[in-house]
């Protein structure tokens, strides 16, 4: 299916690895020009190289791949983004998730960091891009959040809290008739367990804490997912690209869970 978005411009955050990279790759394969942002220049340069190779394979006009090493959670980082390219049709918000722990240990600074990265940064990026999208009559905003928004996990309290704030904000903006009637949609993608560096680090931490091998921890985690495996960044990116498509113009204000069937509820 042609998603009808070739030639559009996308800003994809946290795109040097993992789910953000999966989204950038899927968009480039649809002929979308991308500005990919992540903090580490070396990892980002490798990612940009891979994306440019994918761009060469696109059957139409080769999409552009711009890369910027910046921290999107800082005001300065966001200024650098818009200095590089100032108008976007597609926005994929993403940054590292907050640490796990016991809520008794989290002070105001830790909460502010989590709220900054996982709520206020996406809101700032939405604010900076959405009116231009509405003026041009096309906009797709995807926030990478977490299955923890739907099924909270106690040790992920910083994530549960901060991302729920973003989810409530997005639900309201998505239903603003001035935006929805101008073909601007906002949706959240909720990853369950995906095979990324972040998940590998979590599994390594669980292994060292329990004394079990990493392979055993991985197998035990996969066994409780009906799909019996973790998702891949490419699968995640494909759903993201569909949400960015022309065809998905009537889909807005939704929280889409991608978890191999792990969430046990009917809805
Ligand atoms: P990852 O650690 O593999 O990749 C994160 C990417 O974001 C990297 O490119 C990193 O450089 C970039 N990044 C982090 N902070 C940034 C910042 N401040 N500015 C710019 N770039 C930044 O992580 P992932 O597994 O791809 O996860 C992406 C998001 O999805 C995270 O918020 C994570 O908490 C959430 N999530 C992931 C899973 C999973 O199973 N992988 C599950 C639930 C939620």
Coordinates of C-alpha atoms and ligand atoms in Angstrom, one line a residue:
X1 CA 0.0 0.0 0.0
X2 CA 1.3 3.5 -0.9
X3 CA 0.9 5.6 2.3
X4 CA 0.8 8.8 0.3
X5 CA 3.3 10.7 2.4
X6 CA 6.4 10.7 0.1
X7 CA 8.0 14.2 0.1
X8 CA 6.6 15.1 3.6
X9 CA 9.0 16.2 6.3
X10 CA 9.2 14.3 9.6
X11 CA 11.0 15.1 12.9
X12 CA 11.8 11.8 14.6
X13 CA 13.2 12.1 18.2
X14 CA 15.3 9.5 19.9
X15 CA 16.0 8.0 16.5
X16 CA 19.5 6.7 16.7
X17 CA 18.4 3.3 18.1
X18 CA 15.4 1.2 19.1
X19 CA 11.8 2.3 18.5
X20 CA 12.7 5.8 17.2
X21 CA 15.0 4.4 14.6
X22 CA 12.3 1.9 13.6
X23 CA 9.9 4.7 13.0
X24 CA 12.5 6.8 11.0
X25 CA 13.4 3.7 8.9
X26 CA 9.7 3.0 8.1
X27 CA 9.1 6.6 7.1
X28 CA 12.2 6.9 4.9
X29 CA 11.1 3.7 3.1
X30 CA 7.9 5.6 2.3
X31 CA 9.9 8.4 0.8
X32 CA 9.5 10.8 3.7
X33 CA 12.3 13.3 4.4
X34 CA 13.5 13.0 8.0
X35 CA 15.4 15.0 10.6
X36 CA 16.5 12.4 13.1
X37 CA 17.6 13.6 16.6
X38 CA 19.5 11.7 19.3
X39 CA 22.1 12.7 21.9
X40 CA 25.2 10.6 20.9
X41 CA 26.8 11.8 17.7
X42 CA 28.7 8.5 17.0
X43 CA 25.6 6.3 17.3
X44 CA 23.5 8.8 15.4
X45 CA 26.0 9.0 12.5
X46 CA 25.8 5.2 12.1
X47 CA 22.0 5.4 12.2
X48 CA 21.9 8.2 9.6
X49 CA 24.2 6.2 7.3
X50 CA 21.8 3.2 7.5
X51 CA 18.8 5.5 6.9
X52 CA 20.6 7.1 3.8
X53 CA 21.1 3.6 2.4
X54 CA 17.4 2.9 2.8
X55 CA 16.6 6.3 1.2
X56 CA 18.6 5.2 -1.9
X57 CA 16.4 2.1 -2.2
X58 CA 13.2 4.2 -2.4
X59 CA 11.7 3.9 -5.8
X60 CA 10.7 7.6 -6.2
X61 CA 12.6 10.8 -5.4
X62 CA 15.3 9.9 -2.9
X63 CA 14.2 11.3 0.5
X64 CA 16.6 13.5 2.5
X65 CA 18.0 12.4 5.8
X66 CA 19.2 15.1 8.2
X67 CA 20.8 14.2 11.5
X68 CA 21.2 16.3 14.6
X69 CA 23.0 15.4 17.9
X70 CA 20.9 17.2 20.5
X71 CA 19.0 16.7 23.7
X72 CA 15.3 17.3 22.8
X73 CA 14.5 17.6 26.5
X74 CA 16.3 20.9 26.7
X75 CA 15.1 24.3 25.3
X76 CA 18.5 24.7 23.6
X77 CA 18.2 21.3 22.0
X78 CA 14.8 22.1 20.6
X79 CA 16.1 25.5 19.2
X80 CA 18.8 23.5 17.4
X81 CA 16.1 21.2 15.9
X82 CA 14.1 24.1 14.4
X83 CA 17.2 26.0 13.3
X84 CA 18.0 22.9 11.2
X85 CA 14.6 22.6 9.6
X86 CA 11.6 24.7 10.6
X87 CA 8.5 23.1 9.4
X88 CA 7.3 19.5 9.8
X89 CA 4.3 17.5 8.6
X90 CA 5.0 14.5 10.8
X91 CA 6.3 14.6 14.4
X92 CA 7.4 11.5 16.3
X93 CA 8.1 12.3 19.9
X94 CA 10.4 10.0 21.9
X95 CA 13.1 10.2 24.6
X96 CA 14.6 7.8 27.0
X97 CA 12.2 6.4 29.7
X98 CA 12.7 7.3 33.3
X99 CA 14.5 4.9 35.7
X100 CA 12.7 2.2 37.7
X101 CA 12.7 2.3 41.5
X102 CA 10.7 2.8 44.7
X103 CA 8.5 6.0 44.8
X104 CA 9.8 6.7 48.3
X105 CA 13.2 7.5 46.8
X106 CA 12.0 9.9 44.1
X107 CA 12.5 13.5 45.1
X108 CA 11.2 16.6 43.2
X109 CA 14.2 16.8 40.9
X110 CA 13.7 13.2 39.7
X111 CA 10.0 13.9 39.1
X112 CA 10.8 17.0 37.2
X113 CA 13.2 15.2 35.0
X114 CA 10.6 12.5 34.2
X115 CA 7.9 15.1 33.6
X116 CA 10.2 17.1 31.4
X117 CA 11.3 14.2 29.2
X118 CA 8.1 12.3 28.9
X119 CA 5.4 15.0 29.2
X120 CA 6.6 18.6 28.7
X121 CA 9.1 17.9 25.9
X122 CA 6.5 16.2 23.7
X123 CA 4.1 19.1 24.5
X124 CA 6.7 21.7 23.6
X125 CA 7.4 19.9 20.3
X126 CA 3.6 19.6 19.5
X127 CA 3.2 23.3 20.3
X128 CA 6.0 24.3 18.0
X129 CA 4.7 22.2 15.0
X130 CA 1.0 21.9 15.1
X131 CA -0.2 25.2 13.9
X132 CA 1.9 25.0 10.7
X133 CA 0.5 21.5 10.1
X134 CA -3.1 22.8 10.4
X135 CA -2.3 25.7 8.0
X136 CA -1.0 23.3 5.4
X137 CA -3.9 20.9 5.9
X138 CA -1.9 17.8 6.9
X139 CA -0.3 16.8 10.2
X140 CA 0.5 13.5 12.0
X141 CA 1.7 13.5 15.5
X142 CA 2.8 10.2 17.1
X143 CA 4.0 10.0 20.7
X144 CA 5.9 7.0 21.8
X145 CA 4.7 6.3 25.3
X146 CA 4.4 2.9 27.0
X147 CA 2.1 0.0 27.8
X148 CA 2.6 1.2 31.4
X149 CA 0.0 4.0 30.7
X150 CA -2.7 1.3 30.2
X151 CA -1.4 -1.3 32.7
X152 CA 0.8 0.6 35.2
X153 CA 3.8 -1.2 36.8
X154 CA 4.7 -0.2 40.3
X155 CA 8.5 0.2 39.8
X156 CA 7.8 2.4 36.8
X157 CA 5.9 5.0 38.7
X158 CA 7.9 7.9 37.2
X159 CA 6.9 6.7 33.7
X160 CA 3.3 5.9 34.7
X161 CA 2.8 9.3 36.1
X162 CA 4.6 11.5 33.5
X163 CA 3.2 9.7 30.5
X164 CA -0.3 9.7 31.9
X165 CA -0.1 13.5 31.9
X166 CA 0.9 13.5 28.3
X167 CA -1.9 11.1 27.4
X168 CA -4.5 13.3 29.0
X169 CA -3.1 16.4 27.2
X170 CA -3.1 14.6 23.8
X171 CA -6.7 13.4 24.3
X172 CA -7.8 17.0 24.6
X173 CA -5.8 18.5 21.7
X174 CA -6.7 15.7 19.3
X175 CA -10.4 16.6 19.8
X176 CA -9.9 20.3 19.0
X177 CA -12.1 20.8 15.9
X178 CA -9.8 23.5 14.6
X179 CA -7.0 20.9 14.3
X180 CA -9.0 17.7 13.6
X181 CA -11.0 19.3 10.8
X182 CA -7.7 20.4 9.2
X183 CA -6.4 16.8 8.9
X184 CA -4.1 17.0 11.9
X185 CA -4.2 13.8 14.0
X186 CA -2.5 13.0 17.3
X187 CA -2.1 9.4 18.5
X188 CA 0.0 7.6 21.1
X189 CA 1.8 4.4 20.4
X190 CA 2.2 2.2 23.5
X191 CA 5.0 -0.3 23.3
X192 CA 4.9 -3.5 25.3
X193 CA 8.2 -5.4 25.2
X194 CA 10.4 -4.6 22.2
X195 CA 13.9 -5.9 21.5
X196 CA 15.9 -2.8 21.9
X197 CA 19.0 -1.8 23.8
X198 CA 16.8 -0.4 26.6
X199 CA 15.1 -3.8 27.1
X200 CA 18.5 -5.6 26.9
X201 CA 19.7 -3.3 29.8
X202 CA 16.6 -4.0 31.8
X203 CA 17.0 -7.8 31.3
X204 CA 20.7 -7.6 32.3
X205 CA 19.7 -5.8 35.5
X206 CA 17.1 -8.4 36.3
X207 CA 19.6 -11.2 35.6
X208 CA 22.2 -9.8 37.9
X209 CA 19.7 -9.1 40.6
X210 CA 18.1 -12.6 40.5
X211 CA 21.3 -14.6 39.8
X212 CA 19.7 -16.1 36.7
X213 CA 21.3 -16.0 33.3
X214 CA 20.3 -13.3 30.8
X215 CA 19.0 -16.0 28.5
X216 CA 16.8 -17.5 31.2
X217 CA 15.4 -14.1 32.1
X218 CA 14.7 -13.3 28.5
X219 CA 12.9 -16.7 28.0
X220 CA 10.8 -16.2 31.1
X221 CA 9.8 -12.7 30.0
X222 CA 8.8 -14.0 26.5
X223 CA 6.9 -16.9 27.9
X224 CA 4.3 -14.6 29.5
X225 CA 3.6 -12.8 26.2
X226 CA 0.9 -14.6 24.1
X227 CA 3.1 -14.0 21.0
X228 CA 5.9 -15.8 22.9
X229 CA 8.5 -13.2 21.7
X230 CA 9.4 -9.5 21.9
X231 CA 8.4 -7.1 19.2
X232 CA 10.9 -5.7 16.7
X233 CA 11.6 -2.0 16.0
X234 CA 10.7 -2.7 12.4
X235 CA 7.2 -3.9 13.4
X236 CA 6.8 -0.8 15.6
X237 CA 8.0 1.5 12.8
X238 CA 5.5 0.0 10.4
X239 CA 2.5 0.8 12.6
X240 CA 3.9 4.3 13.2
X241 CA 4.2 4.8 9.4
X242 CA 0.6 3.7 8.9
X243 CA -0.6 6.2 11.6
X244 CA 1.3 8.9 9.6
X245 CA -0.4 7.9 6.3
X246 CA -3.0 9.7 4.3
X247 CA -5.3 6.7 4.9
X248 CA -5.2 7.2 8.7
X249 CA -6.7 10.7 8.5
X250 CA -9.8 9.7 10.5
X251 CA -7.8 8.0 13.3
X252 CA -7.1 10.5 16.1
X253 CA -6.9 10.7 19.9
X254 CA -6.1 7.0 20.2
X255 CA -3.8 5.0 22.4
X256 CA -2.6 2.1 20.3
X257 CA -1.1 -0.8 22.3
X258 CA 1.6 -3.0 20.6
X259 CA 2.4 -5.8 23.0
X260 CA 2.0 -9.2 21.3
X261 CA -1.3 -9.7 23.3
X262 CA 0.3 -9.2 26.8
X263 CA -2.5 -6.8 28.1
X264 CA -5.2 -9.2 29.3
X265 CA -8.3 -6.9 28.9
X266 CA -11.0 -7.0 26.3
X267 CA -10.5 -3.2 25.5
Ligands
LIG1 P1 16.5 2.9 23.5 O1 17.2 3.2 24.7 O2 16.9 1.7 22.7 O3 16.6 4.1 22.4 C1 16.3 5.4 22.9 C2 16.7 6.5 21.8 O4 16.4 7.8 22.3 C3 18.2 6.5 21.6 O5 18.4 6.8 20.2 C4 18.7 7.7 22.4 O6 19.9 8.3 22.0 C5 17.5 8.6 22.3 N1 17.3 9.6 23.4 C6 17.1 9.3 24.7 N2 17.0 10.4 25.4 C7 17.1 11.5 24.5 C8 17.0 12.9 24.5 N3 16.9 13.5 25.7 N4 17.1 13.6 23.4 C9 17.3 13.0 22.2 N5 17.4 11.6 22.1 C10 17.3 10.9 23.2 O7 15.0 2.9 23.9 P2 13.7 2.2 23.2 O8 13.6 0.9 23.7 O9 13.7 2.5 21.7 O10 12.5 3.1 23.9 C11 12.0 4.3 23.4 C12 10.9 4.8 24.3 O11 9.9 3.8 24.5 C13 11.5 5.0 25.7 O12 10.8 6.2 26.3 C14 11.1 3.8 26.5 O13 10.9 4.0 27.9 C15 9.7 3.5 25.8 N6 9.4 2.0 26.0 C16 10.2 1.1 25.4 C17 9.8 -0.3 25.6 C18 10.6 -1.4 25.0 O14 10.3 -2.6 25.3 N7 11.7 -1.1 24.3 C19 8.7 -0.6 26.4 C20 7.9 0.4 26.9 C21 8.3 1.8 26.7

